[in-house]
CSV table of N, CA and C in Angstrom, one decimal:
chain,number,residue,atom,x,y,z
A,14,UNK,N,68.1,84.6,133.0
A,14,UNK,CA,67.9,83.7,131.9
A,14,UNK,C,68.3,84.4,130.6
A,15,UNK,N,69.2,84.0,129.7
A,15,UNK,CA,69.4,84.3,128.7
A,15,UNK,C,68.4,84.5,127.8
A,16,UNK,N,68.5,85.8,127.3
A,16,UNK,CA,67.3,85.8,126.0
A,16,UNK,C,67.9,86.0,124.8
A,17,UNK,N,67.6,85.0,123.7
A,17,UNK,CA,67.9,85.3,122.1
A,17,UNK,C,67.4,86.8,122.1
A,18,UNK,N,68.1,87.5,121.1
A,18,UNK,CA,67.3,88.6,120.7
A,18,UNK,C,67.2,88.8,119.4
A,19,UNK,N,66.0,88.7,118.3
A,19,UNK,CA,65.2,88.9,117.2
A,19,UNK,C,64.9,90.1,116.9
A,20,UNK,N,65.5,90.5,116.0
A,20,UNK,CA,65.0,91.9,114.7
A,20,UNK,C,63.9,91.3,114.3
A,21,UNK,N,62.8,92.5,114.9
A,21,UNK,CA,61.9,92.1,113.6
A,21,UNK,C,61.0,93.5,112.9
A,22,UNK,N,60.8,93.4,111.7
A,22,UNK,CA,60.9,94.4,110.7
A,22,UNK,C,59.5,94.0,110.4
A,23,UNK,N,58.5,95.1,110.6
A,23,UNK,CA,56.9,94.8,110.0
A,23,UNK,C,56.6,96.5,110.6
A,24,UNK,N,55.8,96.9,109.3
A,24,UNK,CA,54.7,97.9,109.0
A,24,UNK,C,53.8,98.3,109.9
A,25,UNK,N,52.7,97.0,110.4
A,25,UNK,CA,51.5,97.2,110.4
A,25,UNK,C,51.7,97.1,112.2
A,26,UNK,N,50.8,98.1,112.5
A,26,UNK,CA,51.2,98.2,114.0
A,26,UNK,C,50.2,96.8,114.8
A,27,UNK,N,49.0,96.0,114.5
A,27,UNK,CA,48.4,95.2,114.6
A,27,UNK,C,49.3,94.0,114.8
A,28,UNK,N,49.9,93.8,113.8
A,28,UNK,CA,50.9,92.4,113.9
A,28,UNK,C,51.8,92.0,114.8
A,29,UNK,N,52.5,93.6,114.8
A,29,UNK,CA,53.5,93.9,115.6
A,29,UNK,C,53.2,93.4,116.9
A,30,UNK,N,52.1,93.9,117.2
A,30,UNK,CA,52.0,93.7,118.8
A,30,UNK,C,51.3,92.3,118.9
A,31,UNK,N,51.1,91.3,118.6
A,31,UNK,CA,50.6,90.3,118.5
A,31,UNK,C,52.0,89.3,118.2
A,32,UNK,N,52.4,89.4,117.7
A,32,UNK,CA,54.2,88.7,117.2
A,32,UNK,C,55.0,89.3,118.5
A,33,UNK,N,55.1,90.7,118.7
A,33,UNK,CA,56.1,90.8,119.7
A,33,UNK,C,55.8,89.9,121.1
A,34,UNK,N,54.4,89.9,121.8
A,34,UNK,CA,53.7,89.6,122.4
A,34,UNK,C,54.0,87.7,122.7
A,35,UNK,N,53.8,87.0,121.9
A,35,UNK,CA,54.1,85.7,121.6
A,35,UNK,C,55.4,85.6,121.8
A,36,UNK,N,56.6,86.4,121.0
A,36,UNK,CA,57.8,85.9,120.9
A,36,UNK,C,58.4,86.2,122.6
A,37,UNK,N,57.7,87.5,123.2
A,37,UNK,CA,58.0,88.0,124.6
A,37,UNK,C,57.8,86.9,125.4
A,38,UNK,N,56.6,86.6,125.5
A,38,UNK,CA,55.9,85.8,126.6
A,38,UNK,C,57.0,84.1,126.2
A,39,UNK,N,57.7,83.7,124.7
A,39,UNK,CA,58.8,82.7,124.8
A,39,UNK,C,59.9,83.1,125.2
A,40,UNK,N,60.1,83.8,126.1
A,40,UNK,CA,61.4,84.4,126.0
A,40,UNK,C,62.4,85.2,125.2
A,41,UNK,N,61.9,85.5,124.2
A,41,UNK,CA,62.9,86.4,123.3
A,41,UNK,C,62.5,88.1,123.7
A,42,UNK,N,64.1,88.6,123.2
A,42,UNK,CA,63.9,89.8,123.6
A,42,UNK,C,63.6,90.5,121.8
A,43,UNK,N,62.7,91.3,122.0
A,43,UNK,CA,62.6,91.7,120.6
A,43,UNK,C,63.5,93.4,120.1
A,44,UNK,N,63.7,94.0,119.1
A,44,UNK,CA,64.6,94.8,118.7
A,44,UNK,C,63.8,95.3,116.9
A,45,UNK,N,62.7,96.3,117.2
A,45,UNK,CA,61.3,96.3,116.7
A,45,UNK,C,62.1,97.7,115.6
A,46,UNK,N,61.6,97.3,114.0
A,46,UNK,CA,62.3,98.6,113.0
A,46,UNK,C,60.6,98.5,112.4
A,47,UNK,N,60.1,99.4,111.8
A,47,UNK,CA,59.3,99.9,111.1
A,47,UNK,C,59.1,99.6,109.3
A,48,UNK,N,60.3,99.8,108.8
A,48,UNK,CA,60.8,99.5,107.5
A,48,UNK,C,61.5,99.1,107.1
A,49,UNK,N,62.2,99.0,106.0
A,49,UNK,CA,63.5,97.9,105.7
A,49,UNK,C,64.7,98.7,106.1
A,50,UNK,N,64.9,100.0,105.7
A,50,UNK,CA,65.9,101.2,106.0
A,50,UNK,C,66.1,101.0,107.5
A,51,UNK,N,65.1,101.1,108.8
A,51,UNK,CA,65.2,100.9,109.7
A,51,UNK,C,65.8,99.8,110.6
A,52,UNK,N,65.4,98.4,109.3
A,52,UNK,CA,65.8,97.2,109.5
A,52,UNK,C,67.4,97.2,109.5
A,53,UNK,N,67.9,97.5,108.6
A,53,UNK,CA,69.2,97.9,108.0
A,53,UNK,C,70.0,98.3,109.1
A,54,UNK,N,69.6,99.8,109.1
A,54,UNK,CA,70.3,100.5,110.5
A,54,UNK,C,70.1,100.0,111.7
A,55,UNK,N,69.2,98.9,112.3
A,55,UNK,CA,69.4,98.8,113.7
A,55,UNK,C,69.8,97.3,113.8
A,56,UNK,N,69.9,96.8,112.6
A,56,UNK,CA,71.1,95.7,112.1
A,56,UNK,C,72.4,95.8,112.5
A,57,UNK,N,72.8,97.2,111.9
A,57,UNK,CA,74.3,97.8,112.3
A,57,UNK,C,74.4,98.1,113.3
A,58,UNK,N,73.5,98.7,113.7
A,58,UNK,CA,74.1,98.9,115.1
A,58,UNK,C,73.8,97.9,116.4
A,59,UNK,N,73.3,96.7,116.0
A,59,UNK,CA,73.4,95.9,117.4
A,59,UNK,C,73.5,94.4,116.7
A,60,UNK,N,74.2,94.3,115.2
A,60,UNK,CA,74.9,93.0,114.8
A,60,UNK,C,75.4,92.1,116.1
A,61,UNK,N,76.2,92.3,116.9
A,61,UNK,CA,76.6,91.4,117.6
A,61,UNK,C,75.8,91.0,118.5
A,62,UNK,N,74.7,92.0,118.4
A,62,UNK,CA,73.1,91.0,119.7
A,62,UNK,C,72.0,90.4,119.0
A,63,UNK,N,72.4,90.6,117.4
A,63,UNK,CA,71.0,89.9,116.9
A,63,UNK,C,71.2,88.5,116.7
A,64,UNK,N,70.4,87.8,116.9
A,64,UNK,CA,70.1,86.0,116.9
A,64,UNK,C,69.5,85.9,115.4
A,65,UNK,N,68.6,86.6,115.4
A,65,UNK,CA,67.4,86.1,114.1
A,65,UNK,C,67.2,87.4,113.5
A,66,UNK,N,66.2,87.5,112.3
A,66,UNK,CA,65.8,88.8,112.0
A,66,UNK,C,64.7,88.2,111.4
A,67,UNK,N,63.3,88.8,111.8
A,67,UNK,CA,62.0,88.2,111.0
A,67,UNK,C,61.7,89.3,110.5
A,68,UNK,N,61.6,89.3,108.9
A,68,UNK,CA,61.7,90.4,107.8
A,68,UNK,C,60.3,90.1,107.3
A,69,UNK,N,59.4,91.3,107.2
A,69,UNK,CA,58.2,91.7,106.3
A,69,UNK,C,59.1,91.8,105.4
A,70,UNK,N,58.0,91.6,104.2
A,70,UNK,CA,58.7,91.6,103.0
A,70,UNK,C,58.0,92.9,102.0
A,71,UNK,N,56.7,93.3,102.7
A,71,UNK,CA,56.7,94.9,102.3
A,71,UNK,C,56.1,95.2,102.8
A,72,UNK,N,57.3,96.5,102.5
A,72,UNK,CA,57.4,97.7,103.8
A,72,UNK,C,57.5,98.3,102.8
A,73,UNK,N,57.4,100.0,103.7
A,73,UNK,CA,57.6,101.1,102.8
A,73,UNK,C,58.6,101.7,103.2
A,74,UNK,N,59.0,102.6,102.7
A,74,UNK,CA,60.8,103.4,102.7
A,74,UNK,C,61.7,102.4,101.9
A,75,UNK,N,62.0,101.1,102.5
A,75,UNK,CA,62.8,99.8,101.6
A,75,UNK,C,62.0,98.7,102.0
A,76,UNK,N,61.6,98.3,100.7
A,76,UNK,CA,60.9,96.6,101.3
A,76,UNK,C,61.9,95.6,101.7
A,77,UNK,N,61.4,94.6,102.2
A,77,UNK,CA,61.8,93.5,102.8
A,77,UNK,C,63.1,92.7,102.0
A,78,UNK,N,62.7,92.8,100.8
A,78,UNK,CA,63.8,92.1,99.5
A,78,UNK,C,65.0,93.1,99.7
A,79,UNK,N,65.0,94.4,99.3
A,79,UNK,CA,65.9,94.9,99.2
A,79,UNK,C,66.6,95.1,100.8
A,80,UNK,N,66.3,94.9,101.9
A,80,UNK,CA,66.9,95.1,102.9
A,80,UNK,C,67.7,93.8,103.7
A,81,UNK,N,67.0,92.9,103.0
A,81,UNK,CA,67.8,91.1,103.4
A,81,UNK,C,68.9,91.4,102.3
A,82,UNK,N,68.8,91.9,101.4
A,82,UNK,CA,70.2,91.9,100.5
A,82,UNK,C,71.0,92.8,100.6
A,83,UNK,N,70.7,94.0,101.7
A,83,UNK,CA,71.4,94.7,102.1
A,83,UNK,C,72.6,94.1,103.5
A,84,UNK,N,71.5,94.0,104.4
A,84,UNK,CA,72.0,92.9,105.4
A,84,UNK,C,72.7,91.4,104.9
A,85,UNK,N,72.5,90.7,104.1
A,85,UNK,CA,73.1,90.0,103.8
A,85,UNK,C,74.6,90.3,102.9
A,86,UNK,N,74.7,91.6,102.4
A,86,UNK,CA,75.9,92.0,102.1
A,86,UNK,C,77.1,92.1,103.5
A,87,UNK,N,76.1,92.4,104.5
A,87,UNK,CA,77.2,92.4,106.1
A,87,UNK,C,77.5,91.1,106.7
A,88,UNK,N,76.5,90.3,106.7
A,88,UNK,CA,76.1,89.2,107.4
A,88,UNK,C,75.3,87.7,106.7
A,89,UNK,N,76.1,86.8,106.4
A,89,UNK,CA,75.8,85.6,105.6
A,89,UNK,C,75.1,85.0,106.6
A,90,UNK,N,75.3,84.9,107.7
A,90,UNK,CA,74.9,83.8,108.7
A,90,UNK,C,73.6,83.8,109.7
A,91,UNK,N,73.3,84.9,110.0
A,91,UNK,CA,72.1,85.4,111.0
A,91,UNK,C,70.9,84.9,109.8
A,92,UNK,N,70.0,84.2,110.5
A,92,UNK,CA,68.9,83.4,109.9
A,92,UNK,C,68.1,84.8,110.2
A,93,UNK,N,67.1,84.5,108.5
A,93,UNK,CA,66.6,85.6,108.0
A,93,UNK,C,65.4,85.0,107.5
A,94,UNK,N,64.4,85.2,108.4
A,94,UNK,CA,62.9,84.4,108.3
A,94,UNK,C,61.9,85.8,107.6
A,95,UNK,N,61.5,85.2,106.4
A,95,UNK,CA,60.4,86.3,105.8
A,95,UNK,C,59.2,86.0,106.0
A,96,UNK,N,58.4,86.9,105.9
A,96,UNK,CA,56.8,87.2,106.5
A,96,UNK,C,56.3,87.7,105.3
A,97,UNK,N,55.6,87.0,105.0
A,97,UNK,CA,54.9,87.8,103.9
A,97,UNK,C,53.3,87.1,103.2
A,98,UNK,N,52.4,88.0,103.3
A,98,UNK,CA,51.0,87.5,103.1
A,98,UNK,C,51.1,86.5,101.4
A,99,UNK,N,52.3,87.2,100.7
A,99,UNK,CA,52.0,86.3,99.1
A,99,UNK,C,52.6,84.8,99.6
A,100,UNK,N,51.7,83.9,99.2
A,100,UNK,CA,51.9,82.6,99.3
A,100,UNK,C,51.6,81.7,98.0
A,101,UNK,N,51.8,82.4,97.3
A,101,UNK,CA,51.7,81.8,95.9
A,101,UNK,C,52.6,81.1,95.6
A,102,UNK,N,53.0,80.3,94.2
A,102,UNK,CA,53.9,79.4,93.8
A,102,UNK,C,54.8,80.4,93.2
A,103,UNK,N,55.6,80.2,93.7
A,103,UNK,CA,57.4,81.0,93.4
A,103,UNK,C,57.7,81.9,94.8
A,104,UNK,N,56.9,82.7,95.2
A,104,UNK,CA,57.2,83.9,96.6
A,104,UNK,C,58.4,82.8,97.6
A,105,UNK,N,57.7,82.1,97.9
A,105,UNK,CA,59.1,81.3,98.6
A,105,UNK,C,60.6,81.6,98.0
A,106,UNK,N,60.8,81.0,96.7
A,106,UNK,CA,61.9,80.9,96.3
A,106,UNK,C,62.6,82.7,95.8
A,107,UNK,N,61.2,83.5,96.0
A,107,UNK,CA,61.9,84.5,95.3
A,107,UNK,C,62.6,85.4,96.8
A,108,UNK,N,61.8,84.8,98.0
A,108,UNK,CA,62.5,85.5,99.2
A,108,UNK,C,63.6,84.6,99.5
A,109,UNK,N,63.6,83.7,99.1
A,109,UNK,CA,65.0,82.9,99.3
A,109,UNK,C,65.9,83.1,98.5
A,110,UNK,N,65.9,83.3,97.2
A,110,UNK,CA,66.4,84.3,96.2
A,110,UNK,C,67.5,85.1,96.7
A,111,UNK,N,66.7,86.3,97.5
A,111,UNK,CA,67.1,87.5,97.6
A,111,UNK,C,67.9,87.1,99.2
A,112,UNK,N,68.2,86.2,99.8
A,112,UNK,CA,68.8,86.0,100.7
A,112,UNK,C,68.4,85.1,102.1
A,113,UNK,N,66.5,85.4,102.1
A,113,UNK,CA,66.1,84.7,103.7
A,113,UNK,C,66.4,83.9,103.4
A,114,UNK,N,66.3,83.0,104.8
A,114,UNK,CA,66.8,81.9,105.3
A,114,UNK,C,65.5,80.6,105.0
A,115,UNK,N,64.7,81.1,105.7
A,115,UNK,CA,63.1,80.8,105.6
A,115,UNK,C,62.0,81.3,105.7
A,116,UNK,N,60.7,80.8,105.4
A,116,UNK,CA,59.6,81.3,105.0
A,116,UNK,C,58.5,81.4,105.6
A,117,UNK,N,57.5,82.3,106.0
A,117,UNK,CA,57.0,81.9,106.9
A,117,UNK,C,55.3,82.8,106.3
A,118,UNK,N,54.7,82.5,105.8
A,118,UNK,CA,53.5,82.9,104.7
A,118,UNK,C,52.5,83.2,105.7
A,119,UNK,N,51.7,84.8,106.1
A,119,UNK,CA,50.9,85.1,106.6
A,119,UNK,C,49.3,84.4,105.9
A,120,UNK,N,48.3,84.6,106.9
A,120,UNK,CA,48.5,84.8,108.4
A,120,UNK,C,49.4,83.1,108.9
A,121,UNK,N,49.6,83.6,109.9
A,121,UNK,CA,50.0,82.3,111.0
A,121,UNK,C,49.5,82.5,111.8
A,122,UNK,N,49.8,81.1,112.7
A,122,UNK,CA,49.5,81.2,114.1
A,122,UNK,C,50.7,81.1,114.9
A,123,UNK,N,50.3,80.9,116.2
A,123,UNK,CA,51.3,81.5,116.9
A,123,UNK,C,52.2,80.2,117.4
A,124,UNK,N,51.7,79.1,117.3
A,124,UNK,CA,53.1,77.9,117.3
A,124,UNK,C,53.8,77.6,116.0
A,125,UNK,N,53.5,77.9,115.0
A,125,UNK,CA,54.0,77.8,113.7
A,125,UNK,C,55.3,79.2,113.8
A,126,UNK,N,55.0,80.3,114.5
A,126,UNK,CA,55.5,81.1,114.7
A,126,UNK,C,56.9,80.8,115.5
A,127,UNK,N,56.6,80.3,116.7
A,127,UNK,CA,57.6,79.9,117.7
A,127,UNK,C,58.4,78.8,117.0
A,128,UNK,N,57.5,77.7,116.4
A,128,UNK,CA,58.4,76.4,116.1
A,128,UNK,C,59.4,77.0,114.9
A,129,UNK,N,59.2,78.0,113.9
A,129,UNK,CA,60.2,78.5,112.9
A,129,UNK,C,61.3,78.8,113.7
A,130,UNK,N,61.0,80.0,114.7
A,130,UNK,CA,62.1,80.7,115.3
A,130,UNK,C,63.3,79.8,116.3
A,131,UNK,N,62.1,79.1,117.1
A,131,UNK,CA,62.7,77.9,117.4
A,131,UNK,C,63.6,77.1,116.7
A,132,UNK,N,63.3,76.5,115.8
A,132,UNK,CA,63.8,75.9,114.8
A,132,UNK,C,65.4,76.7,114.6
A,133,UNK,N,65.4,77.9,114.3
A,133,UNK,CA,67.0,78.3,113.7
A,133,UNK,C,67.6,78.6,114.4
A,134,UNK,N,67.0,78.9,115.8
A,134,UNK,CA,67.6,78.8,117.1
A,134,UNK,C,68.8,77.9,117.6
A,135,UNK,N,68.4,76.8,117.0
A,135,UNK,CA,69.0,75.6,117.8
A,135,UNK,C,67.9,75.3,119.4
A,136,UNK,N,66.7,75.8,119.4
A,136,UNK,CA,66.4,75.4,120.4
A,136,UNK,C,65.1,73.6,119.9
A,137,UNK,N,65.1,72.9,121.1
A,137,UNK,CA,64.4,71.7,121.5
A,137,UNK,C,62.9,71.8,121.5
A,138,UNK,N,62.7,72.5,121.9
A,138,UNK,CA,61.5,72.4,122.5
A,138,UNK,C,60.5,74.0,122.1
A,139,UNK,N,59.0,73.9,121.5
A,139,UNK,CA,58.7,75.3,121.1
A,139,UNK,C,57.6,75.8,122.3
């Protein structure tokens, strides 16, 4: 079976395994960076296998903003879903701003999770 494979770029070792866990058990193969620098570099080096990239938006070494505008200097097209606990009025527009695709405001749960990724996938069904 074919598996999408998803960058995803988050800090907090709790989340991680909880997101990786969910997206695993849908079938995606995950491709796991620590900070935005990491995000960057493992961008470059496996652009032609990434599907998605779900970006924390702060991180330490390079936050989340400055690493979607890095990546998005390489790559216009790979949907670029931000994670980020601020959910205030403007944070949407200001990650969309800086390049994501879409928005996805911590906490979530875990079909809100799949139906986003879903969603830019092109897939039917979450």
């Amino acid at each position: 079976m074919f598996k999408n494979v998803i960058l995803y770029a988050d800090d907090d070792p709790v989340s991680c395994f909880i997101v990786e866990k969910v997206l695993e058990k849908s079938g995606y193969k995950i491709i796991r960076a620590i900070n935005g620098l990491e995000a960057i570099q493992k961008f470059e080096l496996f652009e032609n296998e990434i599907d998605l990239i779900l970006m924390d938006m702060q991180m330490p070494v390079v936050d989340g903003y400055k690493a979607t505008k890095q990546i998005r200097k390489k790559n216009s097209a790979v949907p670029i879903i931000a994670l980020t606990a601020f959910a205030l009025s403007g944070d949407r527009e200001k990650c969309i701003e800086c390049g994501c695709t879409d928005y996805l405001s911590k906490p979530f749960n875990n079909d809100q999770l799949i139906k986003i990724v879903n969603h830019h996938l092109g897939k039917l069904h979450a």
